[in-house]
Amino acid sequence: MLKQSRPRFDQATIPNDLCPIGTELITMLPGDWRSERPVVDRDKCVKCATCWLLCPVQCIVEMAAWFDISYDSCKGCGICATECPHNAIAMIIETEG
Amino acid sequence: MGIGHNTIAFHQDKCDGCGDCMTVCAEAKSGTTDTQHSRLKIVPSVAANDSFELAMCRQCGDPKCVLNCPSGSLTKDHETGVVPWDQEKCVDCLLCTVGCAYGGITYNAAAGHVMKCDMCDGDPACVKSCPTGALEYNKSAEIYNNYGELEDLFVPGLAACQGCNSELLIRHTMRKIGSNVVVATPPGCIAGMGTVGFNGKTGSKIPVFHPLLTNTASMLAGAKRYYNRIGRDVTMVALAGDGGTVDAGFQSLSGAAERGEQMLYICVDNEGYMNTGMQRSGSTSFGSWTSTTPVGETLRGKTQDAKNMPVIMMMHNCEYVATASLAFMDDYYEKLDKATAAAERGLAYLHVYSPCPTGWRIPPESTNEVCRKAVETNFATLWEFTPDEGLRFTRPVDNPLPVEQYLNLSGKYRHLDDEQLTHIQNSVKRKVAFLNGFMLATSGSEAQMQ
């Protein structure tokens, strides 16, 4: 990945009489919001990147021969499964299978 | 890594089985109109009457035909994504046709060998010939190959609803523009989902601040003037909702546009104050249910038309004004390029139609479908304007679908009666007619003045 953001500044340089905000990133991950999870059929995926393009959370990761999903941050909206031109993604209810 | 491949998508609901694609394919590849030489086949569906299936090579990521081929005539080209067939090496054993579950490689008895799609070197003839748009050349991979490696400038954990179009928009927008920015996110979903942070932490990896609903454009104008004075070149970006743009933020935006302040102002129009409980805004469309335009015995949703904000901004003669929809992401990326460049000269305004799954009562997985149908019905038109070149449609819709096909997707229009539907259809036609007239009046404004 090509880093775009600049390095975060050294917090030790903040004077003691200032209360800094926004110096750390939010670490919450929304993966546990899901009621359904997308599962990629590796044989059907043709790497067209449509899922990556339309995933609101941008949790699609590229593998050698297919695109996969990072379940840490996937909210389970199902847009990838709806938009996949080759029906390679299925939504599975979390409590089943 | 970092390689996706364009693909040919088939929309079964649009296919009428005319077979033009097969004729064109046979012509392009074998110089005959005999469809048995066609490398794709349209066949009647066995599952449903009056519908058709496509048998065509999908250029699989891990192709079974290649695994089965004993002579090495089939390979996977990981650069182009195509599975090319080399006739020199082929021993006509047909094992490849056994491996393929999609009917993508088939035996052509007339020619005496197998045949398969080679994607016409990235310019497929079948797609161009399809009269109904059932075959589509999906170029999502081009954007991925150009920008997929760039770091996402927001944290993964933003608290936007499932299927949120605004979240999709801000991630793509800021990844494309880069980190040499100051971003303003006034009150609304974009700030509320955690971009400006909470509990002392931040959701953005770029400088971001939270102006009031009313002063987004004036705060950015001041920040830009300060950077100009100290000689730093920084892009000012506003990621505002329709409430912060069309209603409360209007006077400061109008003033900044009139003064030609250098900034890129993006209005994410989800037709209401969705972050605070789905109240109506000046941008809410006619007939919409919102929490302040309820549906009951007397009131049937909003009784006024939406303010046509992109046209109002066009009348300010901004450096660049455009509308966009994320169902047409290539169009949006092009406009972002032009808008970022224009923001160095003056105010660039982007108006993005952005359905809200929660507030519009749509299932989260259909957000993109709603975006697409809005454009295909002409409910949302995609165009761009510059003072020199006038107005230009970037994706004209020649045969728009009836507006019901868009309205039926959202629960907020569920109650509409015939009279309201007619009103909406007429106002869509009027808006398009106005834009067409304006386009004719302004096309090549520079040239007309000579």
Short mmCIF file of N, CA and C in Angstrom, two decimals, chain A residues 1-6 8 20-30 33-35 42-50 52-58 61-67 73 75-79 82-83 85-86 88, chain B residues 1-5 7-9 58 61 64 102 138 140-141 143-144 148-153 155-160 162-164 167-168 171-172 175 178-180 194 198 200-205 232 329 364-365 368-369 372:
data_model
loop_
_atom_site.label_atom_id
_atom_site.label_comp_id
_atom_site.label_asym_id
_atom_site.label_seq_id
_atom_site.Cartn_x
_atom_site.Cartn_y
_atom_site.Cartn_z
N MET A 1 0.85 -1.20 0.00
CA MET A 1 0.00 0.00 0.00
C MET A 1 0.88 1.25 0.00
N LEU A 2 0.50 2.21 -0.80
CA LEU A 2 1.25 3.46 -0.86
C LEU A 2 0.72 4.42 0.20
N LYS A 3 1.58 4.75 1.15
CA LYS A 3 1.16 5.60 2.25
C LYS A 3 0.93 7.02 1.74
N GLN A 4 -0.19 7.60 2.09
CA GLN A 4 -0.49 8.96 1.68
C GLN A 4 -0.44 9.92 2.85
N SER A 5 -0.85 9.41 4.04
CA SER A 5 -0.92 10.31 5.19
C SER A 5 0.49 10.61 5.68
N ARG A 6 0.64 11.73 6.33
CA ARG A 6 1.96 12.08 6.87
C ARG A 6 2.15 11.41 8.23
N ARG A 8 2.46 10.72 12.03
CA ARG A 8 1.85 11.43 13.14
C ARG A 8 2.96 12.09 13.96
N PRO A 20 -4.23 17.77 24.17
CA PRO A 20 -4.40 17.52 22.74
C PRO A 20 -5.57 16.59 22.46
N ILE A 21 -6.22 16.84 21.35
CA ILE A 21 -7.25 15.88 20.92
C ILE A 21 -6.92 15.43 19.51
N GLY A 22 -7.44 14.30 19.14
CA GLY A 22 -7.27 13.82 17.77
C GLY A 22 -5.86 13.42 17.44
N THR A 23 -5.07 12.99 18.43
CA THR A 23 -3.71 12.56 18.13
C THR A 23 -3.63 11.05 17.92
N GLU A 24 -4.69 10.36 18.25
CA GLU A 24 -4.71 8.90 18.02
C GLU A 24 -5.89 8.55 17.14
N LEU A 25 -5.76 7.46 16.38
CA LEU A 25 -6.86 7.03 15.51
C LEU A 25 -7.87 6.19 16.28
N ILE A 26 -9.11 6.28 15.87
CA ILE A 26 -10.16 5.43 16.44
C ILE A 26 -9.82 3.96 16.13
N THR A 27 -9.91 3.10 17.13
CA THR A 27 -9.54 1.70 16.91
C THR A 27 -10.76 0.79 16.82
N MET A 28 -11.96 1.37 16.95
CA MET A 28 -13.17 0.55 16.86
C MET A 28 -13.25 -0.13 15.49
N LEU A 29 -13.64 -1.40 15.47
CA LEU A 29 -13.85 -2.09 14.20
C LEU A 29 -15.30 -2.57 14.14
N PRO A 30 -15.98 -2.29 13.02
CA PRO A 30 -17.41 -2.59 12.98
C PRO A 30 -17.75 -4.01 12.54
N TRP A 33 -20.91 -5.87 13.71
CA TRP A 33 -22.25 -5.36 13.42
C TRP A 33 -23.05 -6.34 12.57
N ARG A 34 -22.32 -7.25 11.93
CA ARG A 34 -22.95 -8.03 10.87
C ARG A 34 -24.00 -9.00 11.38
N SER A 35 -25.09 -9.15 10.60
CA SER A 35 -25.96 -10.29 10.82
C SER A 35 -25.76 -11.30 9.70
N ARG A 42 -14.22 -18.57 -4.65
CA ARG A 42 -12.95 -18.28 -5.33
C ARG A 42 -12.95 -18.73 -6.78
N ASP A 43 -13.71 -19.78 -7.08
CA ASP A 43 -13.73 -20.26 -8.47
C ASP A 43 -14.47 -19.28 -9.38
N LYS A 44 -15.45 -18.59 -8.83
CA LYS A 44 -16.25 -17.70 -9.66
C LYS A 44 -15.64 -16.32 -9.81
N CYS A 45 -14.80 -15.91 -8.87
CA CYS A 45 -14.25 -14.54 -8.90
C CYS A 45 -13.33 -14.37 -10.09
N VAL A 46 -13.52 -13.28 -10.84
CA VAL A 46 -12.64 -12.99 -11.98
C VAL A 46 -11.78 -11.76 -11.71
N LYS A 47 -11.75 -11.29 -10.48
CA LYS A 47 -10.94 -10.13 -10.09
C LYS A 47 -11.32 -8.86 -10.86
N CYS A 48 -12.61 -8.59 -10.98
CA CYS A 48 -13.01 -7.40 -11.72
C CYS A 48 -13.02 -6.17 -10.82
N ALA A 49 -12.91 -6.37 -9.51
CA ALA A 49 -12.78 -5.27 -8.54
C ALA A 49 -14.06 -4.47 -8.34
N THR A 50 -15.20 -4.97 -8.82
CA THR A 50 -16.46 -4.25 -8.60
C THR A 50 -16.78 -4.17 -7.11
N TRP A 52 -14.67 -4.13 -4.63
CA TRP A 52 -13.77 -3.14 -4.03
C TRP A 52 -14.27 -1.73 -4.31
N LEU A 53 -14.72 -1.52 -5.55
CA LEU A 53 -15.13 -0.18 -5.96
C LEU A 53 -16.33 0.30 -5.16
N LEU A 54 -17.25 -0.62 -4.83
CA LEU A 54 -18.52 -0.18 -4.24
C LEU A 54 -18.65 -0.47 -2.76
N CYS A 55 -17.64 -1.09 -2.14
CA CYS A 55 -17.72 -1.40 -0.71
C CYS A 55 -17.58 -0.12 0.11
N PRO A 56 -18.62 0.28 0.86
CA PRO A 56 -18.55 1.54 1.60
C PRO A 56 -17.43 1.55 2.64
N VAL A 57 -17.13 0.39 3.23
CA VAL A 57 -16.12 0.33 4.28
C VAL A 57 -14.72 0.13 3.69
N GLN A 58 -14.68 -0.21 2.41
CA GLN A 58 -13.41 -0.51 1.73
C GLN A 58 -12.66 -1.62 2.45
N VAL A 61 -10.01 -7.11 0.15
CA VAL A 61 -8.56 -7.28 0.02
C VAL A 61 -8.25 -8.19 -1.16
N GLU A 62 -7.17 -7.85 -1.86
CA GLU A 62 -6.83 -8.63 -3.05
C GLU A 62 -5.97 -9.83 -2.69
N MET A 63 -6.35 -11.00 -3.22
CA MET A 63 -5.52 -12.19 -3.09
C MET A 63 -4.98 -12.51 -4.48
N ALA A 64 -4.22 -13.58 -4.62
CA ALA A 64 -3.59 -13.85 -5.91
C ALA A 64 -4.61 -14.04 -7.03
N ALA A 65 -5.64 -14.86 -6.78
CA ALA A 65 -6.57 -15.17 -7.87
C ALA A 65 -8.00 -14.73 -7.59
N TRP A 66 -8.23 -14.06 -6.46
CA TRP A 66 -9.58 -13.61 -6.15
C TRP A 66 -9.52 -12.42 -5.19
N PHE A 67 -10.65 -11.77 -5.00
CA PHE A 67 -10.76 -10.72 -3.99
C PHE A 67 -11.45 -11.32 -2.77
N SER A 73 -13.64 -5.51 9.58
CA SER A 73 -14.36 -4.24 9.40
C SER A 73 -15.61 -4.36 8.53
N LYS A 75 -19.23 -4.58 7.51
CA LYS A 75 -20.46 -4.35 8.26
C LYS A 75 -21.60 -5.25 7.78
N GLY A 76 -21.36 -5.97 6.69
CA GLY A 76 -22.38 -6.90 6.21
C GLY A 76 -23.51 -6.25 5.45
N CYS A 77 -23.23 -5.15 4.73
CA CYS A 77 -24.33 -4.46 4.03
C CYS A 77 -24.83 -5.25 2.84
N GLY A 78 -23.95 -6.04 2.21
CA GLY A 78 -24.39 -6.89 1.10
C GLY A 78 -24.30 -6.24 -0.27
N ILE A 79 -23.76 -5.03 -0.37
CA ILE A 79 -23.64 -4.38 -1.68
C ILE A 79 -22.74 -5.20 -2.60
N THR A 82 -24.68 -8.05 -4.07
CA THR A 82 -25.68 -7.61 -5.03
C THR A 82 -25.05 -7.19 -6.34
N GLU A 83 -23.90 -6.52 -6.25
CA GLU A 83 -23.32 -5.90 -7.45
C GLU A 83 -22.34 -6.80 -8.19
N PRO A 85 -20.75 -8.88 -10.70
CA PRO A 85 -21.29 -9.22 -12.02
C PRO A 85 -21.31 -10.71 -12.29
N HIS A 86 -20.56 -11.50 -11.53
CA HIS A 86 -20.53 -12.94 -11.78
C HIS A 86 -21.10 -13.74 -10.61
N ALA A 88 -20.37 -14.08 -7.58
CA ALA A 88 -19.36 -14.86 -6.88
C ALA A 88 -19.43 -14.68 -5.37
N MET B 1 0.33 -8.35 -7.40
CA MET B 1 -0.80 -7.71 -6.72
C MET B 1 -1.10 -6.37 -7.35
N GLY B 2 -2.25 -5.83 -6.99
CA GLY B 2 -2.62 -4.54 -7.56
C GLY B 2 -3.14 -4.67 -8.98
N ILE B 3 -3.60 -5.85 -9.34
CA ILE B 3 -4.13 -5.99 -10.69
C ILE B 3 -5.54 -6.57 -10.65
N GLY B 4 -6.48 -5.80 -11.19
CA GLY B 4 -7.81 -6.30 -11.44
C GLY B 4 -8.00 -6.35 -12.94
N HIS B 5 -9.06 -7.00 -13.37
CA HIS B 5 -9.27 -7.14 -14.81
C HIS B 5 -10.68 -6.73 -15.18
N THR B 7 -14.20 -6.75 -17.00
CA THR B 7 -14.98 -7.95 -17.29
C THR B 7 -16.25 -7.57 -18.05
N ILE B 8 -16.83 -8.55 -18.72
CA ILE B 8 -18.10 -8.31 -19.41
C ILE B 8 -19.22 -8.80 -18.50
N ALA B 9 -20.08 -7.89 -18.11
CA ALA B 9 -21.17 -8.24 -17.21
C ALA B 9 -22.44 -8.45 -18.04
N ARG B 58 -15.54 -16.28 -18.94
CA ARG B 58 -15.50 -15.21 -17.95
C ARG B 58 -14.08 -14.77 -17.65
N GLY B 61 -10.30 -16.20 -12.64
CA GLY B 61 -9.05 -15.92 -11.94
C GLY B 61 -8.17 -17.16 -11.85
N LYS B 64 -10.25 -23.37 -14.85
CA LYS B 64 -10.22 -24.84 -14.88
C LYS B 64 -9.82 -25.35 -16.27
N TYR B 102 -19.08 -22.99 -17.43
CA TYR B 102 -19.84 -21.83 -17.87
C TYR B 102 -20.11 -21.84 -19.38
N ASN B 138 -17.58 -3.83 -17.86
CA ASN B 138 -17.39 -3.32 -16.51
C ASN B 138 -15.93 -2.95 -16.29
N SER B 140 -14.53 -1.42 -13.62
CA SER B 140 -14.16 -1.14 -12.23
C SER B 140 -12.67 -1.35 -12.00
N ALA B 141 -12.11 -2.36 -12.70
CA ALA B 141 -10.71 -2.73 -12.47
C ALA B 141 -9.76 -1.60 -12.84
N ILE B 143 -10.10 1.57 -12.30
CA ILE B 143 -9.96 2.45 -11.14
C ILE B 143 -9.14 1.76 -10.07
N TYR B 144 -9.39 0.44 -9.89
CA TYR B 144 -8.62 -0.30 -8.88
C TYR B 144 -7.13 -0.30 -9.22
N GLY B 148 -6.10 1.62 -6.34
CA GLY B 148 -6.30 0.62 -5.30
C GLY B 148 -5.15 0.51 -4.31
N GLU B 149 -3.95 0.88 -4.75
CA GLU B 149 -2.79 0.77 -3.88
C GLU B 149 -2.68 1.93 -2.89
N LEU B 150 -3.41 3.02 -3.17
CA LEU B 150 -3.28 4.20 -2.32
C LEU B 150 -3.96 3.99 -0.97
N GLU B 151 -3.37 4.54 0.05
CA GLU B 151 -3.89 4.38 1.41
C GLU B 151 -5.26 5.05 1.55
N ASP B 152 -6.18 4.34 2.19
CA ASP B 152 -7.47 4.91 2.56
C ASP B 152 -7.22 5.92 3.69
N LEU B 153 -7.71 7.15 3.55
CA LEU B 153 -7.35 8.18 4.52
C LEU B 153 -8.32 8.28 5.70
N VAL B 155 -10.09 5.84 8.99
CA VAL B 155 -9.92 4.57 9.71
C VAL B 155 -11.00 3.59 9.25
N PRO B 156 -10.76 2.27 9.41
CA PRO B 156 -11.80 1.31 9.00
C PRO B 156 -13.07 1.45 9.84
N GLY B 157 -12.93 1.88 11.08
CA GLY B 157 -14.07 1.90 11.99
C GLY B 157 -14.82 3.22 11.99
N LEU B 158 -15.48 3.56 10.89
CA LEU B 158 -16.39 4.71 10.90
C LEU B 158 -17.79 4.18 11.18
N ALA B 159 -18.55 4.95 11.98
CA ALA B 159 -19.83 4.43 12.44
C ALA B 159 -20.98 4.77 11.50
N ALA B 160 -20.74 4.75 10.20
CA ALA B 160 -21.83 4.98 9.25
C ALA B 160 -22.71 3.74 9.20
N GLN B 162 -24.93 0.61 7.71
CA GLN B 162 -24.60 -0.39 6.70
C GLN B 162 -25.08 0.09 5.34
N GLY B 163 -24.21 -0.01 4.34
CA GLY B 163 -24.59 0.38 2.98
C GLY B 163 -24.55 1.87 2.74
N CYS B 164 -23.89 2.63 3.64
CA CYS B 164 -23.91 4.10 3.53
C CYS B 164 -23.16 4.58 2.28
N GLU B 167 -20.25 7.20 3.19
CA GLU B 167 -18.98 6.61 3.61
C GLU B 167 -18.17 6.19 2.39
N LEU B 168 -18.85 5.58 1.42
CA LEU B 168 -18.18 5.19 0.18
C LEU B 168 -17.59 6.42 -0.50
N ARG B 171 -14.41 7.99 1.34
CA ARG B 171 -13.19 7.17 1.22
C ARG B 171 -12.58 7.29 -0.18
N HIS B 172 -13.42 7.19 -1.20
CA HIS B 172 -12.89 7.32 -2.57
C HIS B 172 -12.37 8.73 -2.81
N ARG B 175 -9.04 9.50 -0.87
CA ARG B 175 -7.95 8.68 -1.39
C ARG B 175 -7.45 9.27 -2.71
N GLY B 178 -5.84 12.96 -1.97
CA GLY B 178 -4.57 12.87 -1.24
C GLY B 178 -4.61 13.62 0.08
N SER B 179 -3.45 13.74 0.73
CA SER B 179 -3.43 14.22 2.11
C SER B 179 -3.03 15.69 2.22
N ASN B 180 -2.72 16.35 1.11
CA ASN B 180 -2.35 17.77 1.20
C ASN B 180 -3.60 18.63 1.18
N GLY B 194 -17.87 9.83 12.66
CA GLY B 194 -16.60 9.74 13.38
C GLY B 194 -15.38 10.24 12.62
N PHE B 198 -14.14 11.11 18.18
CA PHE B 198 -14.84 11.25 19.46
C PHE B 198 -13.94 10.70 20.55
N GLY B 200 -11.66 12.09 22.13
CA GLY B 200 -10.28 12.51 21.96
C GLY B 200 -9.54 11.84 20.82
N LYS B 201 -10.18 10.89 20.18
CA LYS B 201 -9.52 10.20 19.05
C LYS B 201 -10.08 10.72 17.73
N THR B 202 -9.41 10.39 16.63
CA THR B 202 -9.86 10.90 15.34
C THR B 202 -10.10 9.77 14.35
N GLY B 203 -10.99 10.01 13.40
CA GLY B 203 -11.31 9.01 12.39
C GLY B 203 -10.63 9.27 11.06
N SER B 204 -9.90 10.40 10.98
CA SER B 204 -9.25 10.76 9.71
C SER B 204 -7.75 10.77 9.87
N LYS B 205 -7.05 10.46 8.80
CA LYS B 205 -5.59 10.53 8.82
C LYS B 205 -5.12 11.84 8.18
N ARG B 232 1.80 28.44 1.29
CA ARG B 232 1.66 26.97 1.22
C ARG B 232 0.48 26.60 0.33
N MET B 329 -18.86 5.46 -11.15
CA MET B 329 -17.67 5.88 -10.43
C MET B 329 -16.60 6.45 -11.37
N PRO B 364 -29.96 -2.08 2.75
CA PRO B 364 -28.60 -1.57 2.54
C PRO B 364 -27.93 -2.09 1.28
N GLU B 365 -28.29 -3.32 0.86
CA GLU B 365 -27.59 -3.88 -0.30
C GLU B 365 -28.04 -3.23 -1.61
N ASN B 368 -26.60 0.98 -4.22
CA ASN B 368 -26.02 1.28 -5.52
C ASN B 368 -27.04 1.16 -6.64
N GLU B 369 -27.96 0.22 -6.47
CA GLU B 369 -29.03 0.06 -7.46
C GLU B 369 -29.89 1.33 -7.51
N ARG B 372 -28.08 3.98 -9.38
CA ARG B 372 -28.06 3.73 -10.82
C ARG B 372 -29.41 4.07 -11.44
#
